[in-house]
mmCIF file of C-alpha atoms and ligand atoms in Angstrom:
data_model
loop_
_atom_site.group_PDB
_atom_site.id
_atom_site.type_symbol
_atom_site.label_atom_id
_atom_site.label_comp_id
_atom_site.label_asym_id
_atom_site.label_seq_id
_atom_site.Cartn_x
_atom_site.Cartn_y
_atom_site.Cartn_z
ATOM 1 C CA UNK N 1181 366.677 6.250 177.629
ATOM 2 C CA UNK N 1182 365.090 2.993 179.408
ATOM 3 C CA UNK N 1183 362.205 3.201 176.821
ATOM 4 C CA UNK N 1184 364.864 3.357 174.216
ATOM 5 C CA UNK N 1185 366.402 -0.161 176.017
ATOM 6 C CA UNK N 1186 362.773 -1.502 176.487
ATOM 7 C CA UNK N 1187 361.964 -1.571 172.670
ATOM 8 C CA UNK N 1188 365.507 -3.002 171.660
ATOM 9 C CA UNK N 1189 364.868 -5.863 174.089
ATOM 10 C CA UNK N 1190 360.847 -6.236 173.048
ATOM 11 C CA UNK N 1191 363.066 -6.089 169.238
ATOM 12 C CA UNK N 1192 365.574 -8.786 170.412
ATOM 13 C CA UNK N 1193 363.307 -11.272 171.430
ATOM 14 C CA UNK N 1194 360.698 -10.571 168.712
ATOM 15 C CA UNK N 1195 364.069 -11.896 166.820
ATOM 16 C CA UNK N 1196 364.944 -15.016 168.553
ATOM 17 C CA UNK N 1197 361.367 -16.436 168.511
ATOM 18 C CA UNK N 1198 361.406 -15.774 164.535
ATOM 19 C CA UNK N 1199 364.161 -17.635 164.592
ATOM 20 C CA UNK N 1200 363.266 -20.448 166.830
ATOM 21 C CA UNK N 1201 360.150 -21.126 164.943
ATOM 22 C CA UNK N 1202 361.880 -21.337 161.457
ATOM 23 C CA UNK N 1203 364.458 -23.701 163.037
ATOM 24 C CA UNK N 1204 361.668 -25.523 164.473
ATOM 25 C CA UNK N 1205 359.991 -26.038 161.285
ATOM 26 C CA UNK N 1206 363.061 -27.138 159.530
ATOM 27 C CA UNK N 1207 363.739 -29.818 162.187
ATOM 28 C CA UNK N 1208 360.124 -31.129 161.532
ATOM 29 C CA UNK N 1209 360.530 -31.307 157.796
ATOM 30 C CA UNK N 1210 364.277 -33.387 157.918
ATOM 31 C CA UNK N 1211 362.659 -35.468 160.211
ATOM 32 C CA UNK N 1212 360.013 -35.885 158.032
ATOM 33 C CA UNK N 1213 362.120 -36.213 154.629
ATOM 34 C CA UNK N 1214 363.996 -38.838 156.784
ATOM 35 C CA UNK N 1215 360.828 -40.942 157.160
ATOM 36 C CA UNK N 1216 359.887 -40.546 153.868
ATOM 37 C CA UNK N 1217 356.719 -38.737 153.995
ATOM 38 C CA UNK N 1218 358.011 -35.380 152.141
ATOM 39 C CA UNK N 1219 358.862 -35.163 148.473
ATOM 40 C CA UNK N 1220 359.703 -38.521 148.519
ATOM 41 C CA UNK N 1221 358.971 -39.519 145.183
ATOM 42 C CA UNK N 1222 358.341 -43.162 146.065
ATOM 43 C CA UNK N 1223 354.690 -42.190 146.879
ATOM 44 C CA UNK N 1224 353.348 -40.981 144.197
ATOM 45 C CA UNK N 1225 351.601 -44.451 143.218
ATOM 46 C CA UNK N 1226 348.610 -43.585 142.858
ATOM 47 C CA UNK N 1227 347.066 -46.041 145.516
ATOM 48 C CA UNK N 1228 348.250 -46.114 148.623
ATOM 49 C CA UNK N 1229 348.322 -50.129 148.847
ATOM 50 C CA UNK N 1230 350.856 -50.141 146.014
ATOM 51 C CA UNK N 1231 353.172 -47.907 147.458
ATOM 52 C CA UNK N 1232 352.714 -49.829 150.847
ATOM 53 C CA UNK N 1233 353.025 -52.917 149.198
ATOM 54 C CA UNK N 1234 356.390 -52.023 147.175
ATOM 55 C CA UNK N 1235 358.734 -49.939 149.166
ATOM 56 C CA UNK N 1236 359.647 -52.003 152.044
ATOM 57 C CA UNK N 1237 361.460 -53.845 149.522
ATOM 58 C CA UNK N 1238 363.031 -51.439 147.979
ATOM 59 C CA UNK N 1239 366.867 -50.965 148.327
ATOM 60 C CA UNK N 1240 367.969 -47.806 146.417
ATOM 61 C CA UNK N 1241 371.041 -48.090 144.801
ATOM 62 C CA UNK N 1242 372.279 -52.030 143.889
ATOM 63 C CA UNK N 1243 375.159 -53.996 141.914
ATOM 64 C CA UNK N 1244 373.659 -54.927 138.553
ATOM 65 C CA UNK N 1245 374.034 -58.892 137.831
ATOM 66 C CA UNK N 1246 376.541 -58.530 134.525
ATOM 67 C CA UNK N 1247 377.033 -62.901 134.380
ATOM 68 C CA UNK N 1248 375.510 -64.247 131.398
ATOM 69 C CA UNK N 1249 372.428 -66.394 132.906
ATOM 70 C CA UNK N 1250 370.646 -69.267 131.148
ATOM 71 C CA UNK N 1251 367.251 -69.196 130.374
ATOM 72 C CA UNK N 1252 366.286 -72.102 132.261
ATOM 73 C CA UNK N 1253 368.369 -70.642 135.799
ATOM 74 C CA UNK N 1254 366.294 -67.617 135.369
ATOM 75 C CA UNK N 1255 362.972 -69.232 134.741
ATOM 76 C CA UNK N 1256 363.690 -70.970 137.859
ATOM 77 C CA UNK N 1257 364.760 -68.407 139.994
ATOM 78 C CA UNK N 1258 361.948 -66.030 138.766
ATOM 79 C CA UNK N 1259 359.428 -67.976 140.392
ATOM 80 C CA UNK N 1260 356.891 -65.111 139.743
ATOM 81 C CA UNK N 1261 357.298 -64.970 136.234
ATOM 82 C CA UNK N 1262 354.282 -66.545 133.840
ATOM 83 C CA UNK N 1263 354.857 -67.704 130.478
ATOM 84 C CA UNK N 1264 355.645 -64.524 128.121
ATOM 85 C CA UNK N 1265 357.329 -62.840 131.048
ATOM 86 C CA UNK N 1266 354.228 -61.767 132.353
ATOM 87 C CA UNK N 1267 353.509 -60.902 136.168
ATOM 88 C CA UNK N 1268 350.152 -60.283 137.038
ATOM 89 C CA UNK N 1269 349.214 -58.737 140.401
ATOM 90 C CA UNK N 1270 346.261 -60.636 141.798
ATOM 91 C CA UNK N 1271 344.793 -56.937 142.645
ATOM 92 C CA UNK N 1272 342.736 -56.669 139.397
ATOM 93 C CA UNK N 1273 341.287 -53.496 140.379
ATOM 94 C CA UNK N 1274 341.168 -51.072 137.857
ATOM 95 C CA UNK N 1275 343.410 -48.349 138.966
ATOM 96 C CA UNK N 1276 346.793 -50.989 138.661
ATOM 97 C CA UNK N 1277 349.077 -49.870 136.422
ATOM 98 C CA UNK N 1278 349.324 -52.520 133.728
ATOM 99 C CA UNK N 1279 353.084 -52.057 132.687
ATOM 100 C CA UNK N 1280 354.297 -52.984 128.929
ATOM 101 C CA UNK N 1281 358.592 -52.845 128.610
ATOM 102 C CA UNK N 1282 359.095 -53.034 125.105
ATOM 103 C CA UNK N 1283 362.668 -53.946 123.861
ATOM 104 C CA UNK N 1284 363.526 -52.872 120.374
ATOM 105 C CA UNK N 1285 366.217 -55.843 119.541
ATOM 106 C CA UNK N 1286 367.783 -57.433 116.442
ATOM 107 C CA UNK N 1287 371.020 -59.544 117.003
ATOM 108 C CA UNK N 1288 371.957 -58.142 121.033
ATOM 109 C CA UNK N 1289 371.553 -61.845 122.748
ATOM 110 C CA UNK N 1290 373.895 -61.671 125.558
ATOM 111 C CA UNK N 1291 373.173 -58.128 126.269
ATOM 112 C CA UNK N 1292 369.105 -59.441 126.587
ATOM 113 C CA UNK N 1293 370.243 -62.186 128.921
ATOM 114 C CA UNK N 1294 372.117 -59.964 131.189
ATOM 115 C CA UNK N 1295 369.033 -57.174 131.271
ATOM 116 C CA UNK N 1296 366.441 -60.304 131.544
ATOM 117 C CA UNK N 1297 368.202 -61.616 134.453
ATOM 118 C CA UNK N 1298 368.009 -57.480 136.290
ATOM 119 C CA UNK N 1299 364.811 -56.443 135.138
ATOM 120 C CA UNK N 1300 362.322 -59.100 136.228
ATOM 121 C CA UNK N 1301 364.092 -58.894 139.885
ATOM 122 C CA UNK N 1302 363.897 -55.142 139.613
ATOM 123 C CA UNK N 1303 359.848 -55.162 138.384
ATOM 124 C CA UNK N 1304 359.026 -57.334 141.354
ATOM 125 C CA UNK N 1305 360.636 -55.226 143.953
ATOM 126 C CA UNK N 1306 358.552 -52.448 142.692
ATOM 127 C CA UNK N 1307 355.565 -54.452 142.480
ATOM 128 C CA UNK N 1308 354.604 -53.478 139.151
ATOM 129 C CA UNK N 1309 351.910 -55.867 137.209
ATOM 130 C CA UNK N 1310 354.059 -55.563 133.835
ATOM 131 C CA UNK N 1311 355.004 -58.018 130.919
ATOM 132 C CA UNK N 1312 358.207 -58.075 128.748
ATOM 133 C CA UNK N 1313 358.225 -57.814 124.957
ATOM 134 C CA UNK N 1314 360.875 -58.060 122.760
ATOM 135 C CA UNK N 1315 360.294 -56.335 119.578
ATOM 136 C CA UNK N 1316 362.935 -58.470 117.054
ATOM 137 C CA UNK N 1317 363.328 -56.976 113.589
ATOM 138 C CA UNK N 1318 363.821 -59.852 111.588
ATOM 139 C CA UNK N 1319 364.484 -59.024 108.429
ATOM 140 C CA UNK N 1320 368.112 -57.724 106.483
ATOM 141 C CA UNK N 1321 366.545 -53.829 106.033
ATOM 142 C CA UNK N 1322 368.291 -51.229 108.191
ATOM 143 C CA UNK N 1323 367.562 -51.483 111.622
ATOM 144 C CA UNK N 1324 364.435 -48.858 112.665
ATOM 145 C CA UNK N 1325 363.807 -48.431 116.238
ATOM 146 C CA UNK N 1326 361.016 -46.006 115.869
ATOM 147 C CA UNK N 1327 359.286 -48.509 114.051
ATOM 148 C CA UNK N 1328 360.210 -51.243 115.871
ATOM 149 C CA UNK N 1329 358.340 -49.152 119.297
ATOM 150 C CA UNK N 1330 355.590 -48.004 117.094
ATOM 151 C CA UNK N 1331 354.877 -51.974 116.235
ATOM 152 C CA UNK N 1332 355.432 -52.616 119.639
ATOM 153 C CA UNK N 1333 353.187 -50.503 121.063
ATOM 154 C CA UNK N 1334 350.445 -51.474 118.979
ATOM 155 C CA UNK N 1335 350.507 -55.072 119.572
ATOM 156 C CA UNK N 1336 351.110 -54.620 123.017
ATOM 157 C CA UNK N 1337 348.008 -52.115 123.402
ATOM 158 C CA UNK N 1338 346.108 -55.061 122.723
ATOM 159 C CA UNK N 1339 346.790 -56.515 126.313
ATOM 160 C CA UNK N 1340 345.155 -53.563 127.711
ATOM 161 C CA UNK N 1341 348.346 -52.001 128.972
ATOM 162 C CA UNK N 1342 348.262 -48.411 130.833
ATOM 163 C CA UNK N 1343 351.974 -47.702 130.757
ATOM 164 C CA UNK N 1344 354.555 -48.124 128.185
ATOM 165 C CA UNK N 1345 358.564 -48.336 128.903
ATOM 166 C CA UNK N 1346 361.006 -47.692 125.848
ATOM 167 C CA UNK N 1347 364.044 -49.770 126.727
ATOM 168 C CA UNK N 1348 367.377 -49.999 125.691
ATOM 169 C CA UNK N 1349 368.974 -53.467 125.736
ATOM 170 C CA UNK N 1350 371.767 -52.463 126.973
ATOM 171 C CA UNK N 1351 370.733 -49.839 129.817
ATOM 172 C CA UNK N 1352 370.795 -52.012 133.047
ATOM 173 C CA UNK N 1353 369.531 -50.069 135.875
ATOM 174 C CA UNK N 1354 371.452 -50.065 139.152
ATOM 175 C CA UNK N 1355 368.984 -48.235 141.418
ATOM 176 C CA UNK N 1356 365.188 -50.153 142.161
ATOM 177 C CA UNK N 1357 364.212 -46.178 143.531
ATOM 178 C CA UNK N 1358 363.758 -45.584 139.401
ATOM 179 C CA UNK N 1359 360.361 -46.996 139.229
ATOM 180 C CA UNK N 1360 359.318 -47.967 136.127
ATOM 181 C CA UNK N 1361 354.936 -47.871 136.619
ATOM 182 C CA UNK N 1362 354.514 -44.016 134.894
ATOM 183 C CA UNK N 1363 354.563 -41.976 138.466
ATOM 184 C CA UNK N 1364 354.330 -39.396 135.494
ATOM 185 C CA UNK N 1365 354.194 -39.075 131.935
ATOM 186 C CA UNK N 1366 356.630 -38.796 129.776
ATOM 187 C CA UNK N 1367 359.365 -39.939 131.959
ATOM 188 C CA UNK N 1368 362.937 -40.004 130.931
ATOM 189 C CA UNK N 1369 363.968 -42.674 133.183
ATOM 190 C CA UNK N 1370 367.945 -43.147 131.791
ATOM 191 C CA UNK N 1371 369.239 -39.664 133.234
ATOM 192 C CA UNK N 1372 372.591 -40.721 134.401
ATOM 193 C CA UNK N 1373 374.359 -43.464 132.428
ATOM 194 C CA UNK N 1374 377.602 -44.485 133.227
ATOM 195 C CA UNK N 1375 378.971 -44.144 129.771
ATOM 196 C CA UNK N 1376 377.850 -40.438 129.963
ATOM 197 C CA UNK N 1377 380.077 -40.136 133.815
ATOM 198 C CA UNK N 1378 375.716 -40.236 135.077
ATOM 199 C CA UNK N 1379 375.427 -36.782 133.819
ATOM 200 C CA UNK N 1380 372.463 -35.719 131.060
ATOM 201 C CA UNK N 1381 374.247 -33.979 128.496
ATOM 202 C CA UNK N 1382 371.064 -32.017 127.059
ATOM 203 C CA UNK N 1383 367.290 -32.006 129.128
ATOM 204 C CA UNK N 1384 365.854 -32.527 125.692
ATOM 205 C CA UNK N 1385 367.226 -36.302 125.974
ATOM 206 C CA UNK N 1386 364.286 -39.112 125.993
ATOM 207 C CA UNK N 1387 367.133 -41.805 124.320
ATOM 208 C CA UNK N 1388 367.546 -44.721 126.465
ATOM 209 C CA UNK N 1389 364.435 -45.924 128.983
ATOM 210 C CA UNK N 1390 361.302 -43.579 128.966
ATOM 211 C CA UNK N 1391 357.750 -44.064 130.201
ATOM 212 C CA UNK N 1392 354.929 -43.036 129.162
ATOM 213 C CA UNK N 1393 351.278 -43.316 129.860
ATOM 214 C CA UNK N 1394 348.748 -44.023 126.504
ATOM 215 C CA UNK N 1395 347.296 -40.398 126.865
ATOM 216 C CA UNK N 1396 350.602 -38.880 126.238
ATOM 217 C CA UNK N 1397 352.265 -41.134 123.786
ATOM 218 C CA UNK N 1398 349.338 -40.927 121.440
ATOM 219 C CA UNK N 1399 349.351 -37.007 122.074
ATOM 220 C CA UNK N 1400 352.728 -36.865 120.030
ATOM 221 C CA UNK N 1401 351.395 -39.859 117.678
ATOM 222 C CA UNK N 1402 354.486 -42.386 118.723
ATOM 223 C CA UNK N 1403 357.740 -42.536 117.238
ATOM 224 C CA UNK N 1404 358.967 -41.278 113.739
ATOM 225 C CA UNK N 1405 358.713 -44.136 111.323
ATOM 226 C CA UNK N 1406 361.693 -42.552 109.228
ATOM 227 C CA UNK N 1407 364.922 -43.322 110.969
ATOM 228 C CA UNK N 1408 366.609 -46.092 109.232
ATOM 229 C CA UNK N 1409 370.193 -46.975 110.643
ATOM 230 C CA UNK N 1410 371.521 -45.704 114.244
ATOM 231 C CA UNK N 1411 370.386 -41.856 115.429
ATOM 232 C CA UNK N 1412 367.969 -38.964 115.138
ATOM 233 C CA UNK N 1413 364.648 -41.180 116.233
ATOM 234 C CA UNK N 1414 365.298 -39.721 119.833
ATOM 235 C CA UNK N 1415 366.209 -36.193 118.529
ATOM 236 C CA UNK N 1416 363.101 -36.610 116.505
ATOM 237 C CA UNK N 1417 361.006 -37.336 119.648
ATOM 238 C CA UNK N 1418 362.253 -34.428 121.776
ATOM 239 C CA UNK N 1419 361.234 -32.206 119.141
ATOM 240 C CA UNK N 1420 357.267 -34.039 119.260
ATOM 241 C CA UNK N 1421 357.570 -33.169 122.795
ATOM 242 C CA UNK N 1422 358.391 -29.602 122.688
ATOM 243 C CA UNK N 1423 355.543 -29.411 120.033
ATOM 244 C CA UNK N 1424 353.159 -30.767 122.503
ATOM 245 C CA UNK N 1425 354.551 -28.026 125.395
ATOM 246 C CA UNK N 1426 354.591 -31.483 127.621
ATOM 247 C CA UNK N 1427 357.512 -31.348 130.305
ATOM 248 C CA UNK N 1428 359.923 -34.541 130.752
ATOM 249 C CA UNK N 1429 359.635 -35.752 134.158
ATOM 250 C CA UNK N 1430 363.144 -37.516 135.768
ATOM 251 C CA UNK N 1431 363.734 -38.758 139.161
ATOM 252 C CA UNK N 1432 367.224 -37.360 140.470
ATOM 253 C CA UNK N 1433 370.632 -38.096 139.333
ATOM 254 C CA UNK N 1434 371.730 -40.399 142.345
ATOM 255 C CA UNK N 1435 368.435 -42.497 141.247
ATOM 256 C CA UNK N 1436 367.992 -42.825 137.826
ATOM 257 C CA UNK N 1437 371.304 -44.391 136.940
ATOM 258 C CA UNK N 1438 372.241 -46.821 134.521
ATOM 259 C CA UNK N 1439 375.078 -49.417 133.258
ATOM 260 C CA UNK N 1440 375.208 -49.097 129.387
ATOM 261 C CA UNK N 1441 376.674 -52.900 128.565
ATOM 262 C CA UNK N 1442 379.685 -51.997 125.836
ATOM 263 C CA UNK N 1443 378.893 -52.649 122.083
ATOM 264 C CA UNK N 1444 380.277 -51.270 118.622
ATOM 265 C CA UNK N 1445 378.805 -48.221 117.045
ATOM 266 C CA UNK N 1446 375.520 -49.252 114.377
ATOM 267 C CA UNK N 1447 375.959 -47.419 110.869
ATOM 268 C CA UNK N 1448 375.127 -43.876 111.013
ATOM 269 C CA UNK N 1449 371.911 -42.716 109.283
ATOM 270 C CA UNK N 1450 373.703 -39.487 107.470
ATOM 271 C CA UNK N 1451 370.413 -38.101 106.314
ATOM 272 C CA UNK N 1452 369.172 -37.413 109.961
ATOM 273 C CA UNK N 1453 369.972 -33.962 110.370
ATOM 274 C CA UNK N 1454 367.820 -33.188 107.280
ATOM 275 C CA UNK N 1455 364.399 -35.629 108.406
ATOM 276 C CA UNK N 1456 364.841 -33.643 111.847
ATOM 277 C CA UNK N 1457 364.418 -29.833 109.986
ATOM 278 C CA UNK N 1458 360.572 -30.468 110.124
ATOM 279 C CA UNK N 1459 359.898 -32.793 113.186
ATOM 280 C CA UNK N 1460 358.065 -30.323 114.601
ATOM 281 C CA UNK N 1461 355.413 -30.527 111.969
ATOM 282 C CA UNK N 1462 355.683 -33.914 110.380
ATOM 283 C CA UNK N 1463 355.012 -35.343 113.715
ATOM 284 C CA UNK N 1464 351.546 -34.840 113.260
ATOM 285 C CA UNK N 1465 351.564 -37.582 110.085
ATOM 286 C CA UNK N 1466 354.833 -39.453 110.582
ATOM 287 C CA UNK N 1467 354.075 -41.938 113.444
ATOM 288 C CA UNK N 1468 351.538 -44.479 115.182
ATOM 289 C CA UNK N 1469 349.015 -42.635 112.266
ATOM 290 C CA UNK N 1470 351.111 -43.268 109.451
ATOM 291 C CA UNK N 1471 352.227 -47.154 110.929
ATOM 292 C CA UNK N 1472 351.604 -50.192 108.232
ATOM 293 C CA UNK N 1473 353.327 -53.284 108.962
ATOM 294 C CA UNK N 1474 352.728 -56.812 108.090
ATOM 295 C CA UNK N 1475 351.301 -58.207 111.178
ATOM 296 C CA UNK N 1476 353.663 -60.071 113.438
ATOM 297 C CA UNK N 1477 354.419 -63.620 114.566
ATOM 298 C CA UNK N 1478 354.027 -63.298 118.326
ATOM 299 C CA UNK N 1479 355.849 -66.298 120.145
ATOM 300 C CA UNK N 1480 355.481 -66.669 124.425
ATOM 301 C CA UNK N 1481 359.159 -67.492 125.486
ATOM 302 C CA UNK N 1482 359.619 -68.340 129.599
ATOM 303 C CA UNK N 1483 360.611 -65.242 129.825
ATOM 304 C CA UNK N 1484 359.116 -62.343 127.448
ATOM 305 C CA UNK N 1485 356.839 -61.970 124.613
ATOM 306 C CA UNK N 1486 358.810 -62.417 121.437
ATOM 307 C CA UNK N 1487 357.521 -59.805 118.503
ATOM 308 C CA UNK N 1488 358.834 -60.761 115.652
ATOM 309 C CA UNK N 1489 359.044 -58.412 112.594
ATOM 310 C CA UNK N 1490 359.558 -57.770 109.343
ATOM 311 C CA UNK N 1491 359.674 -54.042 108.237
HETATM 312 C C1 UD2 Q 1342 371.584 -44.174 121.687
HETATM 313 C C2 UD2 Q 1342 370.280 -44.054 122.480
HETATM 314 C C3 UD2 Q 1342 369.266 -45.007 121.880
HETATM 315 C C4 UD2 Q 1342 369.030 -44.682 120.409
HETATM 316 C C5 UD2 Q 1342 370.374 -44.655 119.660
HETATM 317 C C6 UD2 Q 1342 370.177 -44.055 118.284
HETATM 318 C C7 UD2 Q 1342 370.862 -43.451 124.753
HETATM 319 C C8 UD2 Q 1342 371.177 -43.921 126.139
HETATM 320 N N1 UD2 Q 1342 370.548 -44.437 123.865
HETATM 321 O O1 UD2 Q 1342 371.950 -45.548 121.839
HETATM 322 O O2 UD2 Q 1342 368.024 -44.896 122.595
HETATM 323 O O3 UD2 Q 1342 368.385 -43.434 120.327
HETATM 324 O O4 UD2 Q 1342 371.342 -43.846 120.321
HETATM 325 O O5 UD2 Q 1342 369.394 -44.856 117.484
HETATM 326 O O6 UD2 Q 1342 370.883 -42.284 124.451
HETATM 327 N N2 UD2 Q 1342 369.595 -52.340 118.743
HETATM 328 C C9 UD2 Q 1342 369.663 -53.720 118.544
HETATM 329 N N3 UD2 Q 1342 370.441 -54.218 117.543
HETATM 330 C C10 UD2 Q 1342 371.184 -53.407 116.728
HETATM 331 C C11 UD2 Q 1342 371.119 -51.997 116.934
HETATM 332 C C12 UD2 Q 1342 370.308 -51.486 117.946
HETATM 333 O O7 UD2 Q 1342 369.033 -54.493 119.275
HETATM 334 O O8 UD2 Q 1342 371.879 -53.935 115.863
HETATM 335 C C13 UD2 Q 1342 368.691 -51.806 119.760
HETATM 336 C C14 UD2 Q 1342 369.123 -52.128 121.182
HETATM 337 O O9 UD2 Q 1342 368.000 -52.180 122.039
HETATM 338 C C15 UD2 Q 1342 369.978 -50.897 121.498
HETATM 339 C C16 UD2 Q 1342 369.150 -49.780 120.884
HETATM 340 O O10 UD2 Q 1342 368.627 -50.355 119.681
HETATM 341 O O11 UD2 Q 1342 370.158 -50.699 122.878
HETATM 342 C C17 UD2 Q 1342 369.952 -48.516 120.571
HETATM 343 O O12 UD2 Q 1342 371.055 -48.835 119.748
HETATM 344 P P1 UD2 Q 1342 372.578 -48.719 120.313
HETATM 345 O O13 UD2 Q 1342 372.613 -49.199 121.703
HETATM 346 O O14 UD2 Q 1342 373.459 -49.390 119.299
HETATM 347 O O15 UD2 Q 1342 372.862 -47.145 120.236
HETATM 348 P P2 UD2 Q 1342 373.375 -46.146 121.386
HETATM 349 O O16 UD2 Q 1342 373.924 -46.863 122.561
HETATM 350 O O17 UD2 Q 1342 374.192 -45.105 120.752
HETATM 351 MN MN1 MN Q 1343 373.669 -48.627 123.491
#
């Protein structure tokens, strides 16, 4: 009988010290989530300076700026800013992330203004060396975003830029955590949009704000060229990235929110559904390979780089 007793107590505390340890080890790890040393996606810059250098002033979540701001305040207040709504880290080594936000736009002023006067304050926080473009179709043909980011792109590429970020005009981001300098690649940076209650209807989505690095985006040979009107460009793109097996990174819900700034609906391209039957194959011919455009006046603005284009 007492050796029976002796092994359920040698059993019992075998037990308890299981026990203990795991608790142990969980303690360790909130303490160390807490500090932000574990899965915290903030450091995955790829040098440790410009994670140092950028968090501190981070914030997390913030209440977008939705007043209409002139010009001239901004240029003032964005004391950083260099003609062209460039900001150029004096840290030319060459593992900084040389960030290009490209803005397809034709006729969206006020929304520009309002993402203008976010964005730059946003960039700096994050310490990104990045410039602005505006890619403004200037011409009466439909309007063709693709295109518009395939142009874009190209022009941009010029400046010896390592990381490209599709973006809305009207997608103003409320939370600095998003960071914008391709942590990974692609990266579907609008996940939660308050027009969409910040929930991602379909993981497919890439619509909105992505990011990608130059490997990548050439992998999947841009944007279609063939959506004229509003819709299927994004669809179009999912499908390139399924082709390519290449996952779609996001940060979390609670981070990668957005504002979408109210406008009316653009004329429906009602051939989409049919271009989008072969995306998966067409990609390979229909994009940055296919582009031909007349080349661009390029005019430096206080506060972005103004493409201007005629399709
Ligand atoms: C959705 C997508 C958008 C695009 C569009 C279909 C999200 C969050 N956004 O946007 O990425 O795929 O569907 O084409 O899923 N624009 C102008 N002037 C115009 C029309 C468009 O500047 O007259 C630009 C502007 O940057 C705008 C973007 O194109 O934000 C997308 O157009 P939208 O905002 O009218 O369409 P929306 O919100 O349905
Ligand atoms: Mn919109």
């Amino acid at each position: 009988m007492q050796a029976y007793v002796k092994q359920q107590k040698m059993k019992y505390t075998k037990r308890t010290l299981q026990l203990s340890v795991v608790l142990l080890l969980a303690s360790v790890l909130l303490v160390l989530y807490h500090f932000g040393f574990v899965f915290n996606i903030d450091c995955i810059y790829k040098s440790c300076s410009q994670y140092a250098r950028c968090c501190p002033k981070l914030v997390g979540n913030f209440h977008p700026d939705l007043r209409l701001i002139s010009s001239e305040e901004m240029a003032n207040k964005f004391y950083w800013v260099h003609e062209g709504g460039r900001y150029s880290l004096s840290d030319v080594s060459s593992d900084v992330t040389r960030v290009a936000i490209l803005i397809p736009f034709r006729k969206r002023e006020e929304h520009l203004q309002i993402l203008l006067n976010n964005l730059h304050p946003f960039l700096y926080k994050q310490q990104l060396d990045y410039t602005v473009y505006v890619v403004d179709q200037v011409d009466e043909k439909p309007f063709n975003k693709g295109k518009l980011y395939n142009i874009g792109y190209t022009e941009a590429k010029k400046n010896n830029h390592t990381c490209y970020v599709f973006h809305d005009v009207d997608l103003i981001p409320e939370n600095d955590h998003n960071l914008y300098g391709c942590v990974r690649s692609p990266m579907h940076l609008s996940r939660a949009i308050d027009k969409y209650n910040y929930s991602l209807p379909d993981d497919k989505l890439i619509g909105g704000v992505s990011a990608w690095r130059t490997e990548e985006f050439e992998r999947v040979n841009g944007w279609s060229n063939l959506f004229w009107f509003w819709g299927g460009e994004d669809d179009d793109m999912s499908y390139r990235i399924m082709a390519n097996r290449l996952p779609i990174y996001r940060f979390q819900n609670s981070v990668a929110r957005y504002r979408m700034l109210k406008h009316s609906q653009s004329t429906v391209n009602t051939a989409r559904h049919r271009i989008l039957k072969d995306s998966h194959i067409r990609y390979k011919f229909d994009g940055l390979s296919s582009l031909v455009y007349i080349p661009p006046d390029i005019q430096q603005s206080l506060l972005y780089t103004r493409i201007l284009v005629k399709l």
